Short mmCIF file of C-alpha atoms and ligand atoms in Angstrom, two decimals:
data_model
loop_
_atom_site.label_atom_id
_atom_site.label_comp_id
_atom_site.label_asym_id
_atom_site.label_seq_id
_atom_site.Cartn_x
_atom_site.Cartn_y
_atom_site.Cartn_z
CA MET N 139 51.86 28.25 -38.85
CA GLN N 140 50.23 25.60 -36.69
CA VAL N 141 46.86 24.14 -37.47
CA LYS N 142 44.56 22.35 -35.09
CA ARG N 143 41.39 20.54 -35.80
CA PHE N 144 39.41 18.45 -33.38
CA PHE N 145 36.78 16.23 -34.89
CA THR N 146 36.03 14.43 -31.68
CA ALA N 147 34.59 16.92 -29.25
CA MET N 148 32.64 14.34 -27.33
CA LEU N 149 34.06 11.18 -28.78
CA SER N 150 36.07 10.19 -25.75
CA MET N 151 32.92 9.86 -23.71
CA VAL N 152 31.05 8.06 -26.43
CA LEU N 153 33.85 5.51 -26.33
CA LEU N 154 33.76 5.46 -22.56
CA SER N 155 30.05 4.73 -22.64
CA CYS N 156 30.71 1.97 -25.10
CA LEU N 157 33.29 0.42 -22.80
CA THR N 158 31.00 0.75 -19.80
CA VAL N 159 28.21 -1.27 -21.33
CA GLY N 160 30.51 -3.62 -23.19
CA CYS N 161 30.64 -3.32 -26.96
CA ARG N 162 29.34 -5.95 -29.35
CA GLN N 163 26.78 -7.24 -26.93
CA ASN N 164 23.57 -8.65 -28.39
CA ASN N 165 21.41 -6.29 -30.39
CA GLU N 166 24.10 -3.63 -30.48
CA SER N 167 25.17 -2.02 -33.70
CA THR N 168 27.81 0.70 -34.10
CA ALA N 169 29.34 2.71 -36.92
CA ASP N 170 32.27 5.13 -37.00
CA PHE N 171 32.49 7.20 -40.15
CA TYR N 172 33.58 10.54 -41.51
CA ALA N 173 31.07 12.98 -42.99
CA MET N 174 30.36 16.73 -43.00
CA ASP N 175 34.06 17.29 -42.34
CA THR N 176 33.98 15.56 -38.96
CA ALA N 177 34.14 12.18 -37.24
CA MET N 178 30.78 10.59 -36.44
CA THR N 179 29.78 7.67 -34.22
CA LEU N 180 26.49 5.81 -33.99
CA THR N 181 25.71 3.33 -31.21
CA VAL N 182 22.29 1.71 -31.31
CA TYR N 183 20.69 -1.07 -29.21
CA GLY N 184 17.62 -3.06 -30.19
CA LYS N 185 16.20 -5.67 -32.49
CA ASN N 186 16.59 -3.56 -35.63
CA ALA N 187 19.82 -1.87 -34.62
CA ASP N 188 21.79 -2.78 -37.76
CA ARG N 189 19.14 -1.38 -40.06
CA ALA N 190 18.75 1.81 -37.99
CA VAL N 191 22.51 2.40 -38.07
CA SER N 192 22.78 1.99 -41.82
CA GLU N 193 19.70 4.16 -42.46
CA THR N 194 21.08 6.89 -40.17
CA GLN N 195 24.47 6.81 -41.84
CA ALA N 196 22.86 6.99 -45.30
CA GLU N 197 20.75 9.95 -44.15
CA VAL N 198 23.80 11.88 -42.93
CA ASN N 199 25.55 11.21 -46.26
CA ARG N 200 22.45 12.36 -48.18
CA LEU N 201 22.35 15.61 -46.20
CA GLU N 202 26.03 16.21 -46.79
CA ILE N 203 25.43 16.03 -50.56
CA LEU N 204 22.52 18.48 -50.24
CA LEU N 205 24.09 21.00 -47.89
CA SER N 206 27.87 20.98 -48.45
CA ARG N 207 29.50 24.22 -49.51
CA THR N 208 32.43 22.51 -51.14
CA ARG N 209 30.56 20.02 -53.38
CA GLU N 210 29.79 21.60 -56.73
CA ASP N 211 26.44 19.85 -57.14
CA SER N 212 24.97 20.74 -53.71
CA ASP N 213 21.98 23.06 -53.33
CA ILE N 214 24.23 25.41 -51.35
CA SER N 215 26.83 25.59 -54.15
CA LYS N 216 24.07 26.27 -56.68
CA LEU N 217 22.87 29.17 -54.53
CA ASN N 218 26.38 30.49 -53.94
CA CYS N 219 27.14 30.51 -57.69
CA ALA N 220 23.81 32.00 -58.81
CA GLY N 221 25.03 35.63 -58.96
CA GLY N 222 21.76 37.04 -57.64
CA LYS N 223 19.43 34.84 -59.74
CA PRO N 224 16.67 32.71 -58.16
CA VAL N 225 17.47 29.01 -57.67
CA GLU N 226 15.09 26.06 -57.34
CA VAL N 227 16.23 24.00 -54.34
CA ASP N 228 14.99 20.95 -52.49
CA ASP N 229 12.08 21.76 -50.13
CA GLU N 230 14.29 20.52 -47.31
CA THR N 231 17.09 23.00 -48.14
CA ALA N 232 14.52 25.79 -48.09
CA ALA N 233 13.17 24.59 -44.73
CA ILE N 234 16.69 24.52 -43.22
CA LEU N 235 17.34 28.03 -44.52
CA GLU N 236 14.07 29.16 -43.01
CA ALA N 237 15.20 27.73 -39.65
CA ALA N 238 18.59 29.43 -40.06
CA GLN N 239 16.83 32.71 -40.73
CA LYS N 240 14.65 32.28 -37.62
CA TYR N 241 17.64 31.59 -35.36
CA SER N 242 19.66 34.38 -36.92
CA GLN N 243 16.87 36.84 -36.16
CA ALA N 244 16.43 35.42 -32.64
CA THR N 245 20.13 35.93 -31.90
CA GLU N 246 20.24 39.37 -33.52
CA GLY N 247 22.67 38.19 -36.16
CA ALA N 248 25.18 36.40 -33.90
CA PHE N 249 24.27 33.29 -35.90
CA ASP N 250 24.41 34.21 -39.58
CA PRO N 251 24.95 31.71 -42.42
CA THR N 252 25.82 34.57 -44.83
CA ILE N 253 29.17 34.69 -43.02
CA ALA N 254 30.40 32.28 -45.76
CA PRO N 255 32.82 34.59 -47.66
CA ILE N 256 34.49 35.61 -44.41
CA VAL N 257 34.95 31.98 -43.34
CA SER N 258 36.60 31.41 -46.74
CA ALA N 259 38.78 34.53 -46.49
CA TRP N 260 40.29 33.09 -43.29
CA GLY N 261 40.96 29.83 -45.15
CA PHE N 262 38.66 27.61 -43.10
CA THR N 263 37.01 26.17 -46.23
CA THR N 264 40.26 25.19 -47.94
CA ASP N 265 42.65 24.73 -44.98
CA HIS N 266 44.91 27.44 -46.51
CA TYR N 267 44.81 29.62 -43.44
CA GLN N 268 45.62 33.33 -43.46
CA ILE N 269 44.72 36.58 -41.70
CA PRO N 270 42.74 38.57 -44.28
CA PRO N 271 43.55 42.29 -44.64
CA GLN N 272 41.02 44.53 -42.84
CA ALA N 273 40.04 46.17 -46.16
CA GLU N 274 39.07 42.76 -47.56
CA LEU N 275 37.01 41.93 -44.46
CA ASP N 276 35.27 45.33 -44.60
CA GLN N 277 34.37 44.77 -48.23
CA LEU N 278 33.11 41.21 -47.61
CA LEU N 279 31.08 42.29 -44.58
CA THR N 280 28.95 44.50 -46.86
CA HIS N 281 27.45 41.26 -48.26
CA VAL N 282 26.75 39.66 -44.86
CA GLY N 283 23.28 39.86 -43.33
CA ILE N 284 20.35 37.47 -43.01
CA ASP N 285 18.08 39.83 -44.97
CA ARG N 286 20.21 39.07 -48.03
CA ILE N 287 18.57 35.63 -48.25
CA HIS N 288 15.14 35.77 -49.91
CA LEU N 289 12.85 32.79 -49.43
CA ASP N 290 10.70 33.44 -52.51
CA THR N 291 8.58 30.26 -52.29
CA ASP N 292 8.82 26.86 -50.54
CA SER N 293 11.52 25.84 -53.01
CA ARG N 294 12.80 28.99 -54.71
CA ILE N 295 15.50 31.06 -53.06
CA THR N 296 17.40 34.15 -54.16
CA LEU N 297 20.59 35.41 -52.57
CA ASP N 298 21.82 38.96 -53.14
CA ALA N 299 24.40 38.98 -55.95
CA GLU N 300 27.57 38.79 -53.84
CA THR N 301 26.06 36.92 -50.89
CA GLN N 302 27.01 33.33 -50.11
CA ILE N 303 25.89 30.91 -47.41
CA ASP N 304 27.58 28.37 -45.17
CA LEU N 305 25.44 25.99 -43.11
CA GLY N 306 28.41 24.59 -41.15
CA GLY N 307 26.94 26.06 -37.97
CA ILE N 308 23.58 24.27 -38.25
CA ALA N 309 23.78 21.32 -40.71
CA LYS N 310 25.01 18.74 -38.20
CA GLY N 311 22.25 19.75 -35.81
CA TYR N 312 19.68 19.26 -38.54
CA ALA N 313 21.26 15.89 -39.35
CA SER N 314 20.97 14.86 -35.69
CA ASP N 315 17.25 15.73 -35.76
CA GLN N 316 16.87 13.51 -38.81
CA ALA N 317 18.80 10.75 -37.02
CA ALA N 318 16.41 11.06 -34.06
CA LEU N 319 13.45 10.76 -36.46
CA ILE N 320 14.83 7.59 -38.05
CA LEU N 321 15.54 6.05 -34.64
CA SER N 322 12.05 6.93 -33.42
CA LYS N 323 10.56 4.88 -36.27
CA SER N 324 12.51 1.76 -35.36
CA ASP N 325 11.71 -0.39 -32.37
CA LEU N 326 14.72 0.78 -30.33
CA SER N 327 15.00 1.90 -26.76
CA SER N 328 18.56 3.08 -26.58
CA ALA N 329 20.95 4.94 -28.88
CA MET N 330 23.67 7.55 -29.03
CA VAL N 331 24.40 9.61 -32.12
CA SER N 332 27.54 11.74 -32.11
CA LEU N 333 28.03 13.95 -35.18
CA GLY N 334 31.16 15.91 -34.33
CA GLY N 335 30.20 18.12 -31.39
CA ASN N 336 26.49 17.32 -31.86
CA VAL N 337 25.26 14.52 -29.58
CA TYR N 338 21.77 13.03 -29.42
CA VAL N 339 20.89 10.31 -26.93
CA LYS N 340 17.76 8.20 -27.16
CA GLY N 341 16.46 6.76 -23.92
CA SER N 342 18.98 5.55 -21.34
CA LYS N 343 21.88 3.16 -21.69
CA PRO N 344 20.75 -0.48 -21.94
CA ASP N 345 21.46 -0.97 -18.21
CA GLY N 346 18.98 1.82 -17.40
CA SER N 347 21.54 4.41 -16.34
CA PRO N 348 21.73 7.76 -18.17
CA TRP N 349 24.07 8.25 -21.09
CA ARG N 350 27.26 10.01 -20.01
CA VAL N 351 28.44 12.68 -22.42
CA ALA N 352 31.70 14.48 -21.75
CA VAL N 353 32.18 18.20 -22.19
CA GLN N 354 35.70 18.54 -23.51
CA ASP N 355 38.20 20.72 -21.71
CA PRO N 356 39.06 23.43 -24.28
CA ALA N 357 42.52 23.73 -22.74
CA LYS N 358 43.28 19.99 -22.88
CA PRO N 359 42.53 18.22 -26.15
CA SER N 360 42.36 14.79 -24.56
CA GLY N 361 40.76 15.79 -21.26
CA PHE N 362 37.28 16.73 -20.24
CA ALA N 363 35.94 19.43 -17.97
CA GLY N 364 32.88 17.52 -16.83
CA VAL N 365 30.26 14.95 -17.72
CA LEU N 366 26.58 15.39 -18.50
CA SER N 367 24.10 12.65 -17.62
CA LEU N 368 21.48 12.64 -20.34
CA ARG N 369 18.29 10.83 -21.34
CA ASP N 370 16.37 11.69 -24.53
CA GLU N 371 18.34 14.90 -24.98
CA PHE N 372 20.61 16.77 -27.33
CA ALA N 373 23.93 18.27 -26.23
CA VAL N 374 25.71 20.41 -28.82
CA THR N 375 29.09 22.01 -28.27
CA SER N 376 30.78 24.87 -30.12
CA GLY N 377 34.33 25.85 -29.25
CA GLY N 378 37.19 27.76 -30.79
CA TYR N 379 39.46 24.82 -29.87
CA GLN N 380 37.61 22.61 -32.38
CA ARG N 381 39.26 24.29 -35.38
CA TYR N 382 41.90 26.96 -35.39
CA PHE N 383 45.30 27.97 -36.69
CA GLU N 384 48.12 29.79 -34.97
CA GLN N 385 50.11 32.68 -36.35
CA ASP N 386 52.72 34.72 -34.51
CA GLY N 387 51.72 33.08 -31.24
CA LYS N 388 48.01 33.96 -31.54
CA GLN N 389 45.14 31.57 -32.20
CA TYR N 390 42.49 32.28 -34.84
CA HIS N 391 39.45 30.01 -34.69
CA HIS N 392 36.53 29.22 -37.01
CA ILE N 393 33.58 30.89 -35.24
CA ILE N 394 33.31 34.35 -36.73
CA ASP N 395 31.68 37.41 -35.20
CA PRO N 396 29.53 38.80 -38.04
CA LYS N 397 29.95 42.30 -36.59
CA THR N 398 33.73 42.33 -37.03
CA GLY N 399 34.62 39.56 -39.49
CA TYR N 400 37.13 38.32 -36.89
CA PRO N 401 37.04 35.12 -34.80
CA ALA N 402 34.63 35.84 -31.93
CA GLU N 403 36.28 36.99 -28.73
CA GLY N 404 33.41 37.04 -26.27
CA GLY N 405 35.40 35.48 -23.44
CA LEU N 406 34.00 31.95 -23.89
CA THR N 407 36.07 28.94 -24.87
CA SER N 408 33.19 26.47 -25.09
CA VAL N 409 29.39 26.58 -25.25
CA THR N 410 27.27 23.46 -24.83
CA VAL N 411 23.53 23.77 -25.42
CA VAL N 412 21.38 21.01 -23.89
CA LYS N 413 17.75 20.45 -24.76
CA SER N 414 15.14 17.75 -24.32
CA ALA N 415 14.49 15.82 -27.53
CA GLU N 416 10.72 16.40 -27.33
CA SER N 417 10.54 18.97 -30.12
CA PRO N 418 11.41 17.77 -33.64
CA ASP N 419 13.94 20.54 -34.34
CA ALA N 420 15.77 20.49 -31.01
CA GLY N 421 19.11 19.47 -32.59
CA THR N 422 18.92 22.25 -35.19
CA MET N 423 18.17 24.82 -32.51
CA CYS N 424 20.97 23.62 -30.21
CA ASP N 425 23.46 23.80 -33.08
CA ALA N 426 22.47 27.32 -34.16
CA PHE N 427 22.47 28.56 -30.55
CA SER N 428 25.80 26.98 -29.59
CA THR N 429 27.46 28.92 -32.42
CA ALA N 430 25.51 32.11 -31.69
CA LEU N 431 26.11 32.11 -27.94
CA TYR N 432 29.81 31.55 -28.48
CA VAL N 433 29.77 34.73 -30.58
CA MET N 434 27.68 36.64 -28.00
CA GLY N 435 30.04 35.96 -25.10
CA GLU N 436 29.19 35.23 -21.46
CA LYS N 437 27.01 38.17 -20.47
CA GLU N 438 24.84 38.23 -23.57
CA ALA N 439 24.61 34.41 -23.65
CA VAL N 440 23.39 34.30 -20.04
CA ASN N 441 20.89 37.10 -20.72
CA PHE N 442 19.64 35.27 -23.79
CA TRP N 443 19.08 32.14 -21.67
CA ARG N 444 17.44 34.19 -18.92
CA SER N 445 15.04 35.80 -21.39
CA GLY N 446 13.30 32.38 -21.47
CA LYS N 447 12.25 32.89 -25.09
CA PHE N 448 13.61 29.46 -25.96
CA ASP N 449 13.74 26.40 -23.74
CA PHE N 450 17.31 25.05 -23.34
CA ASP N 451 20.14 24.78 -20.82
CA LEU N 452 23.82 25.63 -20.99
CA VAL N 453 27.31 24.68 -19.95
CA LEU N 454 29.64 27.62 -20.60
CA ILE N 455 33.42 27.61 -20.12
CA THR N 456 35.12 30.98 -19.89
CA ASN N 457 38.65 32.06 -20.76
CA ASP N 458 39.19 32.99 -17.11
CA SER N 459 38.71 29.37 -16.02
CA ARG N 460 35.09 29.30 -14.85
CA ILE N 461 32.47 26.74 -15.73
CA LEU N 462 28.89 27.99 -15.67
CA VAL N 463 25.94 25.60 -15.67
CA THR N 464 22.32 26.77 -15.89
CA GLU N 465 20.08 25.58 -13.06
CA GLY N 466 17.93 23.31 -15.26
CA ILE N 467 20.80 20.84 -15.70
CA ALA N 468 22.90 21.57 -12.59
CA ASP N 469 22.05 18.15 -11.14
CA GLN N 470 22.97 16.47 -14.46
CA PHE N 471 26.47 17.94 -14.65
CA LYS N 472 29.43 16.56 -12.75
CA GLN N 473 32.68 18.43 -12.91
CA GLU N 474 35.79 16.37 -13.59
CA THR N 475 37.65 16.20 -10.30
CA SER N 476 41.05 17.01 -11.80
CA SER N 477 39.72 20.05 -13.70
CA GLU N 478 40.71 23.41 -12.28
CA TYR N 479 37.66 25.38 -13.36
CA VAL N 480 35.71 27.32 -10.75
CA TYR N 481 32.11 26.08 -10.83
CA GLU N 482 29.05 28.37 -10.80
CA THR N 483 25.34 27.61 -11.22
CA ILE N 484 23.42 30.21 -13.22
CA GLY N 485 19.91 31.00 -11.98
CA ARG N 486 17.02 32.60 -13.80
CA THR N 487 17.68 35.94 -12.16
CA ALA N 488 21.02 37.64 -11.58
CA SER N 489 22.21 37.16 -7.99
P1 LIG E 295 29.71 25.20 -34.96
O1 LIG E 295 30.80 24.19 -34.85
O2 LIG E 295 28.33 24.63 -35.00
O3 LIG E 295 29.82 26.31 -33.96
O4 LIG E 295 29.84 25.88 -36.38
C1 LIG E 295 30.99 26.53 -36.79
C2 LIG E 295 30.94 26.65 -38.29
O5 LIG E 295 29.83 27.51 -38.65
C3 LIG E 295 32.17 27.31 -38.88
O6 LIG E 295 33.14 26.35 -39.25
C4 LIG E 295 31.60 28.04 -40.09
O7 LIG E 295 31.43 27.13 -41.15
C5 LIG E 295 30.24 28.47 -39.61
N1 LIG E 295 30.21 29.76 -38.89
C6 LIG E 295 31.25 30.49 -38.38
N2 LIG E 295 30.80 31.60 -37.75
C7 LIG E 295 29.44 31.57 -37.86
C8 LIG E 295 28.40 32.46 -37.42
N3 LIG E 295 28.64 33.56 -36.72
N4 LIG E 295 27.12 32.12 -37.75
C9 LIG E 295 26.84 31.00 -38.47
N5 LIG E 295 27.77 30.13 -38.90
C10 LIG E 295 29.06 30.41 -38.60
MG1 LIG E 296 26.51 25.31 -34.39
#
């Protein structure tokens, strides 16, 4: 069995940006660290850059302790072990679960944190990968559903007896919102935060040009399909290539379709959600939607964007080698010249 894990969805471009402006210049502070099961990079420019970097890193570590599924003392572990009893959690945990519930309802269950036991059955929590028997999946699916989470009060939550939650599809997005909040309080004009596939850029690069964030080519681990030029925006990517194992020549990845209990097969290999950083929960929303739209597949994802219920843009890569970019960011996306994808712009109405 072969196992693949990519922690660095957009790292190459973060490094590229760093090279472009010249690292270690005055007032620059950087940190590379590992948290929430992924590689993270912070690059901050300004008078208080060192302090902002250490505060951001501490915040990510704090959130990991609160939200991890695998740490016994986390709020999430307490909920998952409660056997149907109410649990007092941090107000923040309750607020994140409320957001998860909202995005689960908005995506008609494509995003669903109660997918936890299925993610475990496939071995993605322990790295002991296996294809679970259909009977086991059928049984576990009876405990999946967002209405199995009960937000009793601002800090008391009850899960149905056999229900468990996994915030892996939204926690890094929430952490990037918190990073943006910390950076907004410091006197800084320019920063890039990359938490696995979750990127937030503050302002422009110090030379005034936009930050350049690569969208990885799902077919080439070290290559990219294109580059987004961003200012004060989030760009969050979900892709089956980021974590998967291979058995008998077939790949099984970590984004699960809650309707089937199997890795989603909607015809997409990568979904990047881009949103302006104006609203305080933009990173959380991008993270939930990148996972959900990957599950939905091309047609449903495009319809969801066209519905206009939420304000965001998309870069989608399909398994038949097309790259689809919604019109709001078409002028911010440049396809990599050597990439063989056929480019299409997606408009608000079907053409
Ligand atoms: P992301 O990289 O944000 O797409 O999140 C993927 C992670 O979210 C997986 O590793 C699981 O922990 C979890 N997950 C998998 N499928 C789903 C789903 N349909 N809804 C919510 N979370 C999911
Ligand atoms: Mg996500």
